[in-house]
Tab-separated table of C-alpha atoms and ligand atoms in Angstrom:
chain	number	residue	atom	x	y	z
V	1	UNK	CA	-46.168	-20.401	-36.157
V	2	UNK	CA	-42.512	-21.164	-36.286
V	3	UNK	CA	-40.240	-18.238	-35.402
V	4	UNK	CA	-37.496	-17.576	-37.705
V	5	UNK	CA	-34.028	-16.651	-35.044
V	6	UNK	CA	-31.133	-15.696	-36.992
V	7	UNK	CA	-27.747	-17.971	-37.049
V	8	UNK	CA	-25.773	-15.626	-36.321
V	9	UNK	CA	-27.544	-14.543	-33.254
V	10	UNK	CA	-27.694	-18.240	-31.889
V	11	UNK	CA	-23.567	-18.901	-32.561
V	12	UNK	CA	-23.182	-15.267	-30.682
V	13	UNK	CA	-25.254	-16.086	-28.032
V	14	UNK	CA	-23.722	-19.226	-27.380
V	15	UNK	CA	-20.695	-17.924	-26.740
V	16	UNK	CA	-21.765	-14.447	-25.039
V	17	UNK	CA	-20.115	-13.565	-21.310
V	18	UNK	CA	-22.594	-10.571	-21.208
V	19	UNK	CA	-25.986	-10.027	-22.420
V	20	UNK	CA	-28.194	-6.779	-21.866
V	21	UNK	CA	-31.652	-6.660	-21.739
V	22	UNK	CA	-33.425	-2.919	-22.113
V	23	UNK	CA	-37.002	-3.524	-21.723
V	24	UNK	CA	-40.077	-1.186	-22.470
V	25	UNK	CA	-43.651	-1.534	-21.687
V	26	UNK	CA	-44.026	-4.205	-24.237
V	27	UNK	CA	-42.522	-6.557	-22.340
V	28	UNK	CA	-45.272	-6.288	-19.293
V	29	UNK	CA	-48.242	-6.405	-21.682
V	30	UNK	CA	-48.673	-9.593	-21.844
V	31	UNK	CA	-49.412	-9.813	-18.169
V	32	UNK	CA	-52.179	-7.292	-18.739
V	33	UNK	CA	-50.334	-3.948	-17.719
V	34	UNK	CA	-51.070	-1.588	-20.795
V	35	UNK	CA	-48.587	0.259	-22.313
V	36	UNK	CA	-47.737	3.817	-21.250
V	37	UNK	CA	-49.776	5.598	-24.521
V	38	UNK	CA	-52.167	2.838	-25.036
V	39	UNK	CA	-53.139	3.268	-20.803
V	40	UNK	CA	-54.449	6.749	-22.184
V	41	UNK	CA	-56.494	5.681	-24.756
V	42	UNK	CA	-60.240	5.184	-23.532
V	43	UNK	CA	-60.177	5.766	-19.861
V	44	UNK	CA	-57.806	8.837	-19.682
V	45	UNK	CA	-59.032	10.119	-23.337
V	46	UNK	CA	-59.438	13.325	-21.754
V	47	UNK	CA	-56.011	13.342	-19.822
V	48	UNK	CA	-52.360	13.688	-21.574
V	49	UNK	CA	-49.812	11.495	-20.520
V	50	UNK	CA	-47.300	14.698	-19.652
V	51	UNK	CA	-49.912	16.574	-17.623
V	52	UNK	CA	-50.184	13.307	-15.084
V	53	UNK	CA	-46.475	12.468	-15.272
V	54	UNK	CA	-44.477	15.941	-14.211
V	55	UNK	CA	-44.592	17.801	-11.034
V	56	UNK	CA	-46.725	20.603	-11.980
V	57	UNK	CA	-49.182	18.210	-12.775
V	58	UNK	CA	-48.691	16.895	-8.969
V	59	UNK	CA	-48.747	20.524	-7.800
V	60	UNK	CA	-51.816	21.514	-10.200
V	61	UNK	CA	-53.571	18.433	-9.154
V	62	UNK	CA	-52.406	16.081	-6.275
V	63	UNK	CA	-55.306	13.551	-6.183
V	64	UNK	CA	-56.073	12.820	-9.326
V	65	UNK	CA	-52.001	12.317	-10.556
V	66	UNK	CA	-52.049	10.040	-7.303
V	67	UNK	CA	-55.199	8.673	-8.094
V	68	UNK	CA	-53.562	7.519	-11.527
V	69	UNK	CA	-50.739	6.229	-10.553
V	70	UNK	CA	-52.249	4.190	-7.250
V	71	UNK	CA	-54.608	2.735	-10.196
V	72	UNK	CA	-51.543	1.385	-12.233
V	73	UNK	CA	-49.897	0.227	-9.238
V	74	UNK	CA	-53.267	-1.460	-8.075
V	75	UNK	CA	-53.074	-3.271	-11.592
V	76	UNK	CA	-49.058	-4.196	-11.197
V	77	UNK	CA	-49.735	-5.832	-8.202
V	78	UNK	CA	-53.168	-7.886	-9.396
V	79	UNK	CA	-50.116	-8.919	-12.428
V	80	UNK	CA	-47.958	-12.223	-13.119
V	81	UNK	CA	-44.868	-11.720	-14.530
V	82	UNK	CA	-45.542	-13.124	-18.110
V	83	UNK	CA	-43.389	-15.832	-20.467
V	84	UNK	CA	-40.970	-12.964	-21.284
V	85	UNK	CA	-39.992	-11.779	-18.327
V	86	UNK	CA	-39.542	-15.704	-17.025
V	87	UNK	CA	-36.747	-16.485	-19.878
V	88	UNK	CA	-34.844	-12.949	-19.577
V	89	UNK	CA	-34.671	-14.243	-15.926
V	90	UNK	CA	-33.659	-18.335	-17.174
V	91	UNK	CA	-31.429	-16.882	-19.988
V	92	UNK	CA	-29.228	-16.058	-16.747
V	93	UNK	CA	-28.797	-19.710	-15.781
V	94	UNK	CA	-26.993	-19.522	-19.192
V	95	UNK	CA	-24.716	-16.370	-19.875
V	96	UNK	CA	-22.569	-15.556	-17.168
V	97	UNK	CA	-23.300	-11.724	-16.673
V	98	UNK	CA	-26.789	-10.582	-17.620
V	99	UNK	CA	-28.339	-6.863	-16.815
V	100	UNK	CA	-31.887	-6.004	-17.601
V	101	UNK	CA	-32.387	-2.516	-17.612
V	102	UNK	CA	-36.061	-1.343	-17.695
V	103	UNK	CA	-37.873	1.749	-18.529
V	104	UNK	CA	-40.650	-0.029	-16.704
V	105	UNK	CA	-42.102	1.325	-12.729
V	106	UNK	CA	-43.191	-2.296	-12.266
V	107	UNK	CA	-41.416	-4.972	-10.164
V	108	UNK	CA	-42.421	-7.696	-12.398
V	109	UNK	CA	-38.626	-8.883	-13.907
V	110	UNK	CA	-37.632	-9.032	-10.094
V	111	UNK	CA	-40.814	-11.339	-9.417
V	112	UNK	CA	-39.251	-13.300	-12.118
V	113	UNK	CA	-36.616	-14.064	-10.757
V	114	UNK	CA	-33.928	-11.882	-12.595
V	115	UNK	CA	-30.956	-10.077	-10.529
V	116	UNK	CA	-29.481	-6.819	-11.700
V	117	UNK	CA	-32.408	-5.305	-12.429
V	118	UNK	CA	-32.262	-1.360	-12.886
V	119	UNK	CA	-35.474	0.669	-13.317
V	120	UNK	CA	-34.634	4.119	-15.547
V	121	UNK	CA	-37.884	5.563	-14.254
V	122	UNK	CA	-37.831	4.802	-11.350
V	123	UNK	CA	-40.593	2.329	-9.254
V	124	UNK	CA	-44.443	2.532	-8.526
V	125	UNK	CA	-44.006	0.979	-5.230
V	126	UNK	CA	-41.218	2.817	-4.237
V	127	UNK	CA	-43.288	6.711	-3.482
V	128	UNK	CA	-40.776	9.334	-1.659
V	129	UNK	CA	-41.854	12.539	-0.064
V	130	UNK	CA	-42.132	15.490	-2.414
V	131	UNK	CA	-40.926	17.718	-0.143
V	132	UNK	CA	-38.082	15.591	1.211
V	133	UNK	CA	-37.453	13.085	-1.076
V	134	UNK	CA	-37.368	10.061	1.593
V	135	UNK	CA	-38.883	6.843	0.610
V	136	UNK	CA	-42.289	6.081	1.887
V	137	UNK	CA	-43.289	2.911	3.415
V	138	UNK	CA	-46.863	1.778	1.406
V	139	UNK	CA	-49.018	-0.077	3.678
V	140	UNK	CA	-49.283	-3.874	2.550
V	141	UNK	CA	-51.845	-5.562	0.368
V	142	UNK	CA	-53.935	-4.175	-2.552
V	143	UNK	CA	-55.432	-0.614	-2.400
V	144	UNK	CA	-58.887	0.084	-3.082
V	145	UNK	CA	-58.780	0.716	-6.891
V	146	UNK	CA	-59.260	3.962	-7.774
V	147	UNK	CA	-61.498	4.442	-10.539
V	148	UNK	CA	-60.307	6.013	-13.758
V	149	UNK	CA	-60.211	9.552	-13.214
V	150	UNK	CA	-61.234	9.482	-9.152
V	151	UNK	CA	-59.133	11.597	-7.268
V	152	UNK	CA	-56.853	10.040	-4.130
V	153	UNK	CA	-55.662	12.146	-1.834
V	154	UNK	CA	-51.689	11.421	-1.215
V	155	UNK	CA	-50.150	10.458	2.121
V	156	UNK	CA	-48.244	12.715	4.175
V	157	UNK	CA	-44.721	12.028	5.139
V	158	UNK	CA	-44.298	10.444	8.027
V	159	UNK	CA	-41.057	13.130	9.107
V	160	UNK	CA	-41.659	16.221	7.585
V	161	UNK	CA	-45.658	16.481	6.823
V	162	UNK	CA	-45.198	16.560	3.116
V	163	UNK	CA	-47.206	15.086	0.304
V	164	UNK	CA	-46.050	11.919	-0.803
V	165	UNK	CA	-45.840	11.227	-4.637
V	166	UNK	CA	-45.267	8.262	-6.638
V	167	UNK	CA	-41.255	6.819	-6.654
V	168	UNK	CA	-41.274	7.475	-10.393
V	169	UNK	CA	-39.308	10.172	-13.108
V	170	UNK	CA	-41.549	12.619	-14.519
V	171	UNK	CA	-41.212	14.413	-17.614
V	172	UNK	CA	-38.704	17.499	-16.827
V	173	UNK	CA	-36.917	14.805	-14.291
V	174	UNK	CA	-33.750	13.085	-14.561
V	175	UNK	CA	-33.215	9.493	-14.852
V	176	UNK	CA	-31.326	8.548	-11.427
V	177	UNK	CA	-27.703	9.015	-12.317
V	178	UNK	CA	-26.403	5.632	-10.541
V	179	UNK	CA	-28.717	3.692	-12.492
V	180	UNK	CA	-27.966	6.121	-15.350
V	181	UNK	CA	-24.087	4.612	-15.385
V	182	UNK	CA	-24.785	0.709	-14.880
V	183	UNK	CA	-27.196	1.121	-17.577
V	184	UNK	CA	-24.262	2.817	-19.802
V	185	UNK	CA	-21.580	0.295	-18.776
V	186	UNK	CA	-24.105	-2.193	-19.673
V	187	UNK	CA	-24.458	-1.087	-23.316
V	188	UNK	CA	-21.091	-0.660	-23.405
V	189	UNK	CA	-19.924	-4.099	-22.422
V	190	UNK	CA	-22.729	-6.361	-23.268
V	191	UNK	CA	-22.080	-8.868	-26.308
V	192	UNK	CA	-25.516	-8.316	-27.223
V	193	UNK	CA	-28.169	-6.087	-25.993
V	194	UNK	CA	-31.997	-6.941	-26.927
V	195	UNK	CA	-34.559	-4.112	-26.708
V	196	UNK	CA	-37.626	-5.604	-25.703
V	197	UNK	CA	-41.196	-3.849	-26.225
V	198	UNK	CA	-39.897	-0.484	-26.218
V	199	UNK	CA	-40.790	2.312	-28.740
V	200	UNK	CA	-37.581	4.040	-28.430
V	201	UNK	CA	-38.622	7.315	-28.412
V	202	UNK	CA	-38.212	8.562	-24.844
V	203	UNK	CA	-34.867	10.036	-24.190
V	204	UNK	CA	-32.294	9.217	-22.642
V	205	UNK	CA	-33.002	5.433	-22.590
V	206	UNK	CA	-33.619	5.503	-26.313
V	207	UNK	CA	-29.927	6.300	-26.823
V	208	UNK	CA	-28.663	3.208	-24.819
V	209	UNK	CA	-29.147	0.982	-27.997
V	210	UNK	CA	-26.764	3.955	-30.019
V	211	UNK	CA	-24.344	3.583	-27.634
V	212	UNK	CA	-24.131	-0.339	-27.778
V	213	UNK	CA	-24.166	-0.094	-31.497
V	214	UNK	CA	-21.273	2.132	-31.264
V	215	UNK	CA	-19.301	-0.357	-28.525
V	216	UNK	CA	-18.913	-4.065	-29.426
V	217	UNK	CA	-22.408	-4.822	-28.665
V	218	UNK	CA	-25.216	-7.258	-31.486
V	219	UNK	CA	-28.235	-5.455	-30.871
V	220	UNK	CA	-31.171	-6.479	-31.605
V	221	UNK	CA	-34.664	-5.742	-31.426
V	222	UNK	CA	-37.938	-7.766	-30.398
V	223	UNK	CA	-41.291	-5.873	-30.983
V	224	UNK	CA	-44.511	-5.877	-32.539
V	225	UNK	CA	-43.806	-3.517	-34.906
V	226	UNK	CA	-41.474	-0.945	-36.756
V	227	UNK	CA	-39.836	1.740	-34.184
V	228	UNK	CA	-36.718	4.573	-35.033
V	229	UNK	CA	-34.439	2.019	-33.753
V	230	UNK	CA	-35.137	-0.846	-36.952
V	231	UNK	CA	-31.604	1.049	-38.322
V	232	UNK	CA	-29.680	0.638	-35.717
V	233	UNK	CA	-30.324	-2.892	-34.802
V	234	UNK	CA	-28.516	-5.766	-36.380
V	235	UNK	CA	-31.312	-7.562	-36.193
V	236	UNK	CA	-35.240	-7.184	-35.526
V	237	UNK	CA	-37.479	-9.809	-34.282
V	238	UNK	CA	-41.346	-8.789	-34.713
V	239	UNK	CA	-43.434	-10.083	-32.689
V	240	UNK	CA	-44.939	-10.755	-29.348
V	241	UNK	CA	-42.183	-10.514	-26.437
V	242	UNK	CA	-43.547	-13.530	-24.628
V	243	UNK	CA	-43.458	-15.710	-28.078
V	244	UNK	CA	-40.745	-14.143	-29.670
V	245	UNK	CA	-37.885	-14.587	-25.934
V	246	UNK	CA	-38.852	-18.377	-25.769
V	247	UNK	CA	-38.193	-19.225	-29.159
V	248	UNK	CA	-34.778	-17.734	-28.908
V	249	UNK	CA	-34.356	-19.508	-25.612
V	250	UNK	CA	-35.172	-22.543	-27.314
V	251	UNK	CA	-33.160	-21.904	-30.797
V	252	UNK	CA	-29.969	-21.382	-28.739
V	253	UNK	CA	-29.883	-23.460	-25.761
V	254	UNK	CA	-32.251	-26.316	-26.215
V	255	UNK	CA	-35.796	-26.439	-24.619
V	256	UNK	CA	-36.215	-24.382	-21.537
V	257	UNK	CA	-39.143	-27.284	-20.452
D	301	OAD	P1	-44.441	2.657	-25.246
D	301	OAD	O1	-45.849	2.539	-24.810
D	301	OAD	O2	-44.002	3.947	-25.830
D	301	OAD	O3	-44.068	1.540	-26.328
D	301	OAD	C1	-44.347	0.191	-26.119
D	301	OAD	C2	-43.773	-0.584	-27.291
D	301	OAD	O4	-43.981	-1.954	-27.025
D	301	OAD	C3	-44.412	-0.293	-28.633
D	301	OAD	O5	-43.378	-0.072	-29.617
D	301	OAD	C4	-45.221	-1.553	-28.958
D	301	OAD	O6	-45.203	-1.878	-30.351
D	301	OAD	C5	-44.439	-2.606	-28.191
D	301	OAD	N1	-45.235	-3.759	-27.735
D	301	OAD	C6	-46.485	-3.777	-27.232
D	301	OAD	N2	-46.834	-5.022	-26.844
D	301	OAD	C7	-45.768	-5.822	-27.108
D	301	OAD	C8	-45.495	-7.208	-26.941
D	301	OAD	N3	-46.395	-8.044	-26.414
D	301	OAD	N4	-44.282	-7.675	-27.330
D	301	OAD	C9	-43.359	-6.855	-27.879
D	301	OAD	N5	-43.557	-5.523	-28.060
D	301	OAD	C10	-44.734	-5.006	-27.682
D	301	OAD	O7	-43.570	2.249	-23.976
D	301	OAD	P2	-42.058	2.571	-23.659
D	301	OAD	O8	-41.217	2.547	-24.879
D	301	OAD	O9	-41.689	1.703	-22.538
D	301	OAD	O10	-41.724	7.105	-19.207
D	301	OAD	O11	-42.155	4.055	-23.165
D	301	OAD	C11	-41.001	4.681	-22.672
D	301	OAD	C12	-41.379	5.663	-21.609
D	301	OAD	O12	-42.369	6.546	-22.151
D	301	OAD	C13	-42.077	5.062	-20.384
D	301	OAD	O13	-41.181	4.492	-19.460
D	301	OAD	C14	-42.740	6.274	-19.826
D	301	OAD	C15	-43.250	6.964	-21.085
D	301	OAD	O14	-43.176	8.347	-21.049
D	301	OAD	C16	-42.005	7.746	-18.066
D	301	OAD	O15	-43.072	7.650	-17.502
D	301	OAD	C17	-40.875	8.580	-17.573
């Protein structure tokens, strides 16, 4: 299948100083990590996203929200970073200033190789005390997986006692505010920011393309289907991440192999 990529995208990425990346959980699903809604669908039919992600659910229900989230992070780890996240991280080698900002908890852009990598929501394998908020050390390797559902009781923290819960932003949280400004600057002096496998509905991120579109910023979309954001972008790019980042990579600077 040959991928149509837009002239006028090549000629500006050519000559781009700064290209933005904000990536969704599209872009890791090609290396077998589902998506945040899809993840529900079958083994957590009976769960809702927001009462595992917020921290009443943690207070309601410790071990099974740790449970959860020690089974994605079981499955991040057993995960290669895919074709996608290996040309955001060559497209660097290219364009002199590139951020990827992800909504995504797993490490699999830094595994790539990319630099400047900020994480909205924070990181699976980076848990902090509830009670304290310092950062817990995991012990090495690959926990036993939990199975859908089976409760896991939390660590304590090694200085104050407390329960330890995953390094991530629940609903009701804030997105860090450092990472909240690069990600802002980014938009708003990026050449071209792509959204990558992102459905663009959870705020604040989903306002990050607005604010490029408002700056001097192309932006353009890459996903497998329609999202809110098909208005604002310049242009939109359907189709797998993994497919769809190559043939760019290839349309614009020549084969990558
Ligand atoms: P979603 O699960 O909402 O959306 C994933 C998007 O990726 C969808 O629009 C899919 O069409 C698209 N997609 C799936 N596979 C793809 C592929 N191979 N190539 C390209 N696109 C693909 O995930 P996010 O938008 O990342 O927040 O969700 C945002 C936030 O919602 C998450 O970070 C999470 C959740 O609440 C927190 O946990 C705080």
């Amino acid at each position: 299948m040959t991928i149509e990529i837009p002239s006028e995208l090549i000629v500006v990425l050519r000559n781009a100083r700064h290209v933005a990346f904000l990536t969704g959980a599209g872009v890791s699903a090609e290396s077998g990590i589902p998506t945040f809604r899809d993840a529900l669908t079958g083994l957590w039919e009976n769960f809702d996203a927001e009462q595992l992600a917020s921290a009443d659910a943690f207070r309601r229900d410790r071990e099974l929200v740790w449970g959860w989230y020690e089974w994605r992070r079981m499955k991040v780890l057993k995960a290669e970073p895919n074709a996608a996240h290996c040309t955001i991280s060559t497209i660097a080698s290219k364009v002199p200033h590139v951020d990827v900002v992800t909504q995504n908890v797993d490490d699999l852009h830094e595994r790539a190789g990319s630099e400047n990598v900020v994480h909205l929501h924070g990181r699976l394998d980076h848990p902090i005390c509830f009670a304290c908020r310092r950062l817990h050390e995991l012990s090495l390797g690959i926990p036993e997986e939990p199975e859908g559902g089976r409760r896991l009781a939390p660590p304590r923290c090694e200085y104050c006692g407390g329960y330890v819960r995953p390094g991530v932003v629940w609903f009701g949280e804030s997105v860090p505010e450092s990472e909240w400004k690069v990600a802002v600057d980014a938009c708003r002096k990026c050449d071209v920011l792509f959204t990558v496998g992102t459905s663009s509905i959870v705020q604040p991120a989903a306002s990050l393309p607005v604010i490029a579109a408002r700056g001097r910023a192309m932006v353009v979309q890459i996903n497998l289907g329609p999202t809110s954001l098909d208005g604002i972008a310049q242009f939109n790019l359907v189709g797998q991440a993994g497919v769809i980042i190559p043939a760019l990579f290839d349309a614009v600077w020549g084969p990558s192999k």
